[in-house]
Short mmCIF file of N, CA and C in Angstrom, two decimals:
data_model
loop_
_atom_site.label_atom_id
_atom_site.label_comp_id
_atom_site.label_asym_id
_atom_site.label_seq_id
_atom_site.Cartn_x
_atom_site.Cartn_y
_atom_site.Cartn_z
N MET A 1 128.85 106.26 112.12
CA MET A 1 128.19 107.42 111.49
C MET A 1 128.48 108.16 110.55
N LEU A 2 128.22 108.23 109.77
CA LEU A 2 127.97 109.57 108.13
C LEU A 2 127.18 110.33 108.63
N GLU A 3 127.64 111.92 108.01
CA GLU A 3 126.79 112.91 108.36
C GLU A 3 125.80 113.44 107.17
N GLY A 4 126.89 113.27 106.06
CA GLY A 4 126.72 114.07 104.57
C GLY A 4 125.05 113.50 104.56
N LYS A 5 124.83 114.42 103.61
CA LYS A 5 123.16 114.54 102.59
C LYS A 5 123.78 113.04 101.85
N GLY A 6 122.91 112.78 101.76
CA GLY A 6 122.56 111.53 100.18
C GLY A 6 122.52 112.37 98.92
N VAL A 7 123.67 111.82 98.49
CA VAL A 7 123.62 112.37 96.92
C VAL A 7 123.22 111.29 95.80
N VAL A 8 121.50 111.45 95.03
CA VAL A 8 121.26 110.46 94.19
C VAL A 8 122.47 110.23 92.65
N ARG A 9 122.87 109.14 92.65
CA ARG A 9 123.59 109.16 91.17
C ARG A 9 123.05 108.93 90.00
N GLU A 10 121.78 108.05 90.27
CA GLU A 10 121.13 107.33 89.01
C GLU A 10 119.81 106.63 89.76
N THR A 11 118.58 107.17 89.46
CA THR A 11 117.26 106.52 90.09
C THR A 11 115.89 106.15 88.91
N ASP A 12 115.19 105.73 88.99
CA ASP A 12 113.94 105.42 88.69
C ASP A 12 112.94 105.13 89.55
N MET A 13 112.98 105.50 91.08
CA MET A 13 112.36 105.79 91.80
C MET A 13 111.44 106.87 91.96
N ALA A 14 110.11 106.75 92.40
CA ALA A 14 109.53 108.38 93.09
C ALA A 14 110.19 108.41 94.33
N GLU A 15 109.74 110.51 93.96
CA GLU A 15 110.74 110.69 94.83
C GLU A 15 110.49 110.60 96.62
N GLU A 16 109.11 110.19 96.34
CA GLU A 16 108.53 109.81 98.06
C GLU A 16 109.24 108.95 98.45
N MET A 17 109.97 107.51 97.25
CA MET A 17 109.85 106.18 97.85
C MET A 17 111.78 106.75 97.97
N GLN A 18 112.75 107.75 96.79
CA GLN A 18 113.97 108.35 97.19
C GLN A 18 114.05 108.55 98.77
N ASN A 19 113.20 109.24 99.42
CA ASN A 19 113.34 109.88 100.49
C ASN A 19 113.02 109.00 101.67
N LYS A 20 112.05 107.97 101.27
CA LYS A 20 112.19 106.88 102.36
C LYS A 20 113.45 105.92 102.71
N VAL A 21 114.05 105.68 101.10
CA VAL A 21 114.91 104.56 101.37
C VAL A 21 116.62 105.68 101.76
N MET A 22 116.90 106.83 101.27
CA MET A 22 117.59 107.74 102.20
C MET A 22 117.33 107.48 103.54
N GLU A 23 116.24 107.50 104.54
CA GLU A 23 115.75 108.05 105.90
C GLU A 23 116.23 106.65 106.41
N PHE A 24 115.89 105.26 105.40
CA PHE A 24 116.68 104.11 106.03
C PHE A 24 117.61 104.06 106.07
N ALA A 25 118.56 104.47 105.11
CA ALA A 25 119.95 104.65 104.94
C ALA A 25 120.42 105.33 106.33
N HIS A 26 120.17 106.50 106.41
CA HIS A 26 120.46 107.06 107.40
C HIS A 26 120.47 106.47 108.98
N GLN A 27 119.18 105.95 108.97
CA GLN A 27 118.73 104.85 110.40
C GLN A 27 120.35 104.21 110.57
N ALA A 28 120.33 103.22 109.21
CA ALA A 28 120.98 102.31 109.37
C ALA A 28 122.52 102.66 109.77
N LEU A 29 123.14 103.77 109.21
CA LEU A 29 124.37 104.35 109.73
C LEU A 29 124.29 104.59 111.65
N ASP A 30 123.41 105.18 111.74
CA ASP A 30 123.36 105.77 113.05
C ASP A 30 123.32 104.09 114.08
N ALA A 31 122.74 103.20 113.45
CA ALA A 31 122.53 101.99 113.95
C ALA A 31 123.73 101.32 114.36
N HIS A 32 124.46 101.41 112.79
CA HIS A 32 125.60 100.37 112.62
C HIS A 32 126.88 101.54 112.58
N GLU A 33 128.28 100.25 112.87
CA GLU A 33 129.47 101.00 112.18
C GLU A 33 129.38 100.83 111.13
N VAL A 34 129.88 102.17 110.58
CA VAL A 34 130.00 102.80 109.23
C VAL A 34 130.78 101.37 108.26
N SER A 35 131.54 100.96 108.60
CA SER A 35 132.49 99.82 108.37
C SER A 35 131.72 98.29 108.46
N ASP A 36 130.49 98.25 109.06
CA ASP A 36 129.70 97.06 109.21
C ASP A 36 128.13 97.23 107.93
N CYS A 37 129.24 96.46 106.51
CA CYS A 37 128.54 96.97 105.41
C CYS A 37 127.17 96.27 105.40
N GLN A 38 128.12 94.64 105.88
CA GLN A 38 126.52 93.45 105.76
C GLN A 38 125.40 94.06 106.87
N SER A 39 125.30 94.65 107.85
CA SER A 39 125.01 94.64 108.77
C SER A 39 123.96 96.29 108.36
N ILE A 40 124.50 97.24 107.70
CA ILE A 40 123.78 98.50 107.12
C ILE A 40 123.08 97.93 106.22
N ALA A 41 123.30 96.74 105.15
CA ALA A 41 122.45 96.75 103.94
C ALA A 41 121.40 95.93 104.59
N HIS A 42 121.81 94.85 105.55
CA HIS A 42 120.72 94.18 106.27
C HIS A 42 119.58 95.09 106.58
N PHE A 43 119.84 95.74 107.49
CA PHE A 43 118.92 97.04 107.73
C PHE A 43 118.28 97.70 106.81
N ILE A 44 118.44 98.14 105.71
CA ILE A 44 117.58 98.42 105.11
C ILE A 44 116.90 97.88 104.19
N LYS A 45 117.44 96.34 103.42
CA LYS A 45 116.24 95.46 103.20
C LYS A 45 115.33 95.11 103.98
N GLN A 46 115.53 95.32 105.07
CA GLN A 46 114.73 94.56 106.28
C GLN A 46 113.84 95.66 106.30
N LYS A 47 113.96 96.94 106.06
CA LYS A 47 113.11 97.71 106.17
C LYS A 47 112.12 97.85 105.07
N LEU A 48 112.98 98.11 104.01
CA LEU A 48 112.14 98.40 103.03
C LEU A 48 111.21 96.78 102.51
N ASP A 49 111.67 95.79 102.70
CA ASP A 49 110.61 94.73 102.96
C ASP A 49 109.36 94.80 103.74
N GLU A 50 109.73 95.16 104.92
CA GLU A 50 108.51 95.67 105.71
C GLU A 50 107.62 96.58 105.22
N THR A 51 108.06 97.87 104.30
CA THR A 51 107.11 98.68 104.22
C THR A 51 106.62 98.55 102.78
N TYR A 52 107.33 98.24 101.78
CA TYR A 52 107.19 97.79 100.06
C TYR A 52 106.52 96.31 99.71
N GLY A 53 106.83 95.28 100.90
CA GLY A 53 106.92 94.39 100.40
C GLY A 53 107.88 93.16 99.97
N PRO A 54 107.85 92.24 100.06
CA PRO A 54 109.31 91.72 99.68
C PRO A 54 110.21 91.38 98.37
N ALA A 55 111.38 91.25 98.29
CA ALA A 55 112.13 90.84 96.98
C ALA A 55 113.30 92.26 97.15
N TRP A 56 113.55 93.21 98.28
CA TRP A 56 114.62 94.24 97.93
C TRP A 56 116.03 93.77 98.23
N ASN A 57 116.81 94.34 97.55
CA ASN A 57 118.28 93.51 97.28
C ASN A 57 118.81 95.41 97.72
N SER A 58 119.99 95.06 98.70
CA SER A 58 120.52 96.25 99.05
C SER A 58 121.93 95.80 99.08
N VAL A 59 122.99 96.63 98.53
CA VAL A 59 124.54 96.34 98.00
C VAL A 59 125.10 97.99 98.71
N VAL A 60 126.07 97.86 99.57
CA VAL A 60 126.33 98.93 100.46
C VAL A 60 127.88 98.57 100.52
N GLY A 61 128.80 99.89 100.41
CA GLY A 61 130.04 99.58 100.24
C GLY A 61 130.74 100.92 99.70
N ASN A 62 132.09 100.95 99.25
CA ASN A 62 132.35 102.03 99.12
C ASN A 62 133.66 101.39 97.55
N ASP A 63 133.32 100.21 97.20
CA ASP A 63 134.00 99.99 96.22
C ASP A 63 133.67 98.72 95.72
N PHE A 64 132.39 98.62 94.78
CA PHE A 64 132.22 97.08 93.91
C PHE A 64 131.24 97.59 93.05
N GLY A 65 131.29 96.42 92.15
CA GLY A 65 130.62 96.64 90.49
C GLY A 65 129.27 96.05 90.88
N SER A 66 128.34 96.04 89.69
CA SER A 66 127.34 95.24 89.71
C SER A 66 126.69 94.96 88.00
N CYS A 67 125.97 94.37 88.19
CA CYS A 67 125.16 94.18 86.97
C CYS A 67 123.62 93.79 87.12
N ILE A 68 122.70 94.56 87.22
CA ILE A 68 121.63 93.99 88.01
C ILE A 68 120.35 93.81 87.26
N THR A 69 118.95 93.10 87.42
CA THR A 69 117.74 93.25 86.74
C THR A 69 116.96 93.44 87.88
N HIS A 70 116.20 94.76 87.46
CA HIS A 70 115.31 95.22 88.57
C HIS A 70 113.93 95.95 88.02
N MET A 71 112.73 95.39 88.94
CA MET A 71 111.62 96.19 88.67
C MET A 71 112.02 98.01 88.37
N SER A 72 110.90 97.70 87.47
CA SER A 72 111.15 99.39 86.97
C SER A 72 110.01 100.26 88.05
N GLY A 73 111.40 101.31 88.41
CA GLY A 73 110.51 101.98 89.80
C GLY A 73 111.09 101.91 90.80
N SER A 74 112.03 100.60 90.72
CA SER A 74 112.62 100.48 92.32
C SER A 74 114.18 100.69 92.41
N PHE A 75 114.64 101.30 91.48
CA PHE A 75 116.21 101.70 91.29
C PHE A 75 116.64 102.67 91.78
N ILE A 76 118.28 102.77 92.46
CA ILE A 76 118.41 104.13 93.24
C ILE A 76 119.76 103.55 93.56
N PHE A 77 120.80 104.48 93.18
CA PHE A 77 121.97 104.12 94.07
C PHE A 77 122.55 105.62 94.30
N PHE A 78 123.07 105.58 95.14
CA PHE A 78 123.09 106.78 95.89
C PHE A 78 124.27 106.79 96.57
N ARG A 79 125.26 107.67 97.13
CA ARG A 79 126.58 108.24 97.85
C ARG A 79 125.63 108.68 99.02
N VAL A 80 126.58 108.76 100.56
CA VAL A 80 126.49 109.18 101.60
C VAL A 80 128.33 109.32 101.59
N GLU A 81 128.64 110.63 102.17
CA GLU A 81 129.91 110.75 101.56
C GLU A 81 130.75 109.98 100.96
N MET A 82 131.48 108.90 101.39
CA MET A 82 132.13 108.39 100.86
C MET A 82 131.49 106.48 100.85
N MET A 83 130.91 106.33 101.14
CA MET A 83 129.93 105.76 101.26
C MET A 83 128.89 105.02 99.86
N GLU A 84 128.71 104.28 99.27
CA GLU A 84 127.55 104.17 98.11
C GLU A 84 126.48 102.99 97.97
N PHE A 85 125.33 103.18 98.55
CA PHE A 85 124.18 102.62 98.69
C PHE A 85 123.52 101.68 97.08
N LEU A 86 123.16 100.95 96.66
CA LEU A 86 122.50 100.17 95.79
C LEU A 86 121.52 99.51 96.19
N ILE A 87 120.60 100.21 95.85
CA ILE A 87 118.85 99.60 96.49
C ILE A 87 118.13 99.08 95.04
N PHE A 88 117.35 97.78 95.10
CA PHE A 88 116.70 97.57 93.95
C PHE A 88 115.89 96.51 94.64
N LYS A 89 114.50 96.17 94.08
CA LYS A 89 113.31 95.22 94.07
C LYS A 89 113.63 94.58 92.62
N ASP A 90 113.64 92.84 92.94
CA ASP A 90 113.73 92.20 91.67
C ASP A 90 113.36 91.45 91.87
N GLY A 91 112.30 91.48 91.02
CA GLY A 91 111.05 90.19 90.20
C GLY A 91 109.68 90.67 91.32
N LYS A 92 108.66 89.58 91.02
CA LYS A 92 107.22 90.06 91.48
C LYS A 92 107.39 89.84 92.90
N ASP A 93 106.61 90.63 93.82
CA ASP A 93 105.98 89.95 95.03
C ASP A 93 105.94 88.33 95.44
N PHE A 94 106.75 87.52 96.36
CA PHE A 94 106.81 86.37 96.73
C PHE A 94 105.27 86.45 96.79
N THR A 95 104.29 87.22 97.86
CA THR A 95 102.81 86.55 97.58
C THR A 95 102.35 86.16 96.45
N GLU A 96 102.26 87.22 95.56
CA GLU A 96 101.82 86.95 94.36
C GLU A 96 102.11 85.29 93.68
N ASN A 97 103.21 85.50 93.51
CA ASN A 97 103.87 83.83 93.18
C ASN A 97 103.12 83.33 94.03
N ARG A 98 103.10 82.91 95.02
CA ARG A 98 102.55 82.26 96.09
C ARG A 98 101.25 81.85 95.55
N GLU A 99 100.49 82.83 95.19
CA GLU A 99 98.78 83.00 95.45
C GLU A 99 99.29 82.15 93.62
N GLU A 100 99.64 82.73 92.94
CA GLU A 100 99.61 81.94 91.17
C GLU A 100 99.65 80.51 91.34
N VAL A 101 100.72 80.25 91.97
CA VAL A 101 101.07 78.56 91.90
C VAL A 101 99.91 78.08 92.88
N ILE A 102 98.78 78.30 93.73
CA ILE A 102 97.65 77.43 94.13
C ILE A 102 96.91 77.48 92.98
N ARG A 103 96.96 78.63 92.77
CA ARG A 103 95.67 78.67 91.49
C ARG A 103 96.03 77.73 90.47
N VAL A 104 97.21 77.75 90.10
CA VAL A 104 97.68 76.71 89.45
C VAL A 104 97.47 75.37 89.35
N LEU A 105 97.71 75.33 91.17
CA LEU A 105 98.12 73.60 91.32
C LEU A 105 95.89 73.21 91.54
N GLN A 106 95.52 74.09 91.90
CA GLN A 106 93.98 74.16 92.18
C GLN A 106 93.46 73.49 90.63
N LYS A 107 93.98 74.36 90.09
CA LYS A 107 93.40 74.09 88.34
C LYS A 107 93.69 72.73 87.67
N SER A 108 94.91 72.41 87.61
CA SER A 108 95.55 71.20 87.74
C SER A 108 94.76 69.83 88.07
N GLY A 109 94.56 70.26 89.70
CA GLY A 109 93.73 69.14 90.33
C GLY A 109 92.04 68.97 90.11
N ASN A 110 91.51 69.98 88.98
CA ASN A 110 90.29 70.11 88.86
C ASN A 110 89.96 69.25 87.38
N GLU A 111 91.20 69.65 86.68
CA GLU A 111 91.02 69.32 85.59
C GLU A 111 91.47 67.92 85.21
N ASP A 112 92.41 67.14 86.41
CA ASP A 112 92.63 65.95 86.88
C ASP A 112 91.12 64.87 86.98
N SER A 113 90.24 65.82 87.63
CA SER A 113 89.13 64.92 88.41
C SER A 113 88.08 64.72 86.84
#
């Protein structure tokens, strides 16, 4: 478990969401060994998907590179002591995509009749 305060390096998130992400990160660090980056990342992703809807990504470690595309207002890169966290949401909400596909299929079905 790391006890340090999170230090934000880059973000475009609202402050309330930043605080929630930091809370989830500290919960993950309390629940898992610091060396188990995959479980920490999965914990954070799962909490964010439950709280803010699907399509969240979580990268955790102390030595990684990245090149990402993210939804505006969903990006944060921070560290807690020597552990770094890259959190972002990618793409549209899957529920919206599903509903859009259903509308298109229904429309094309009506046009065929």
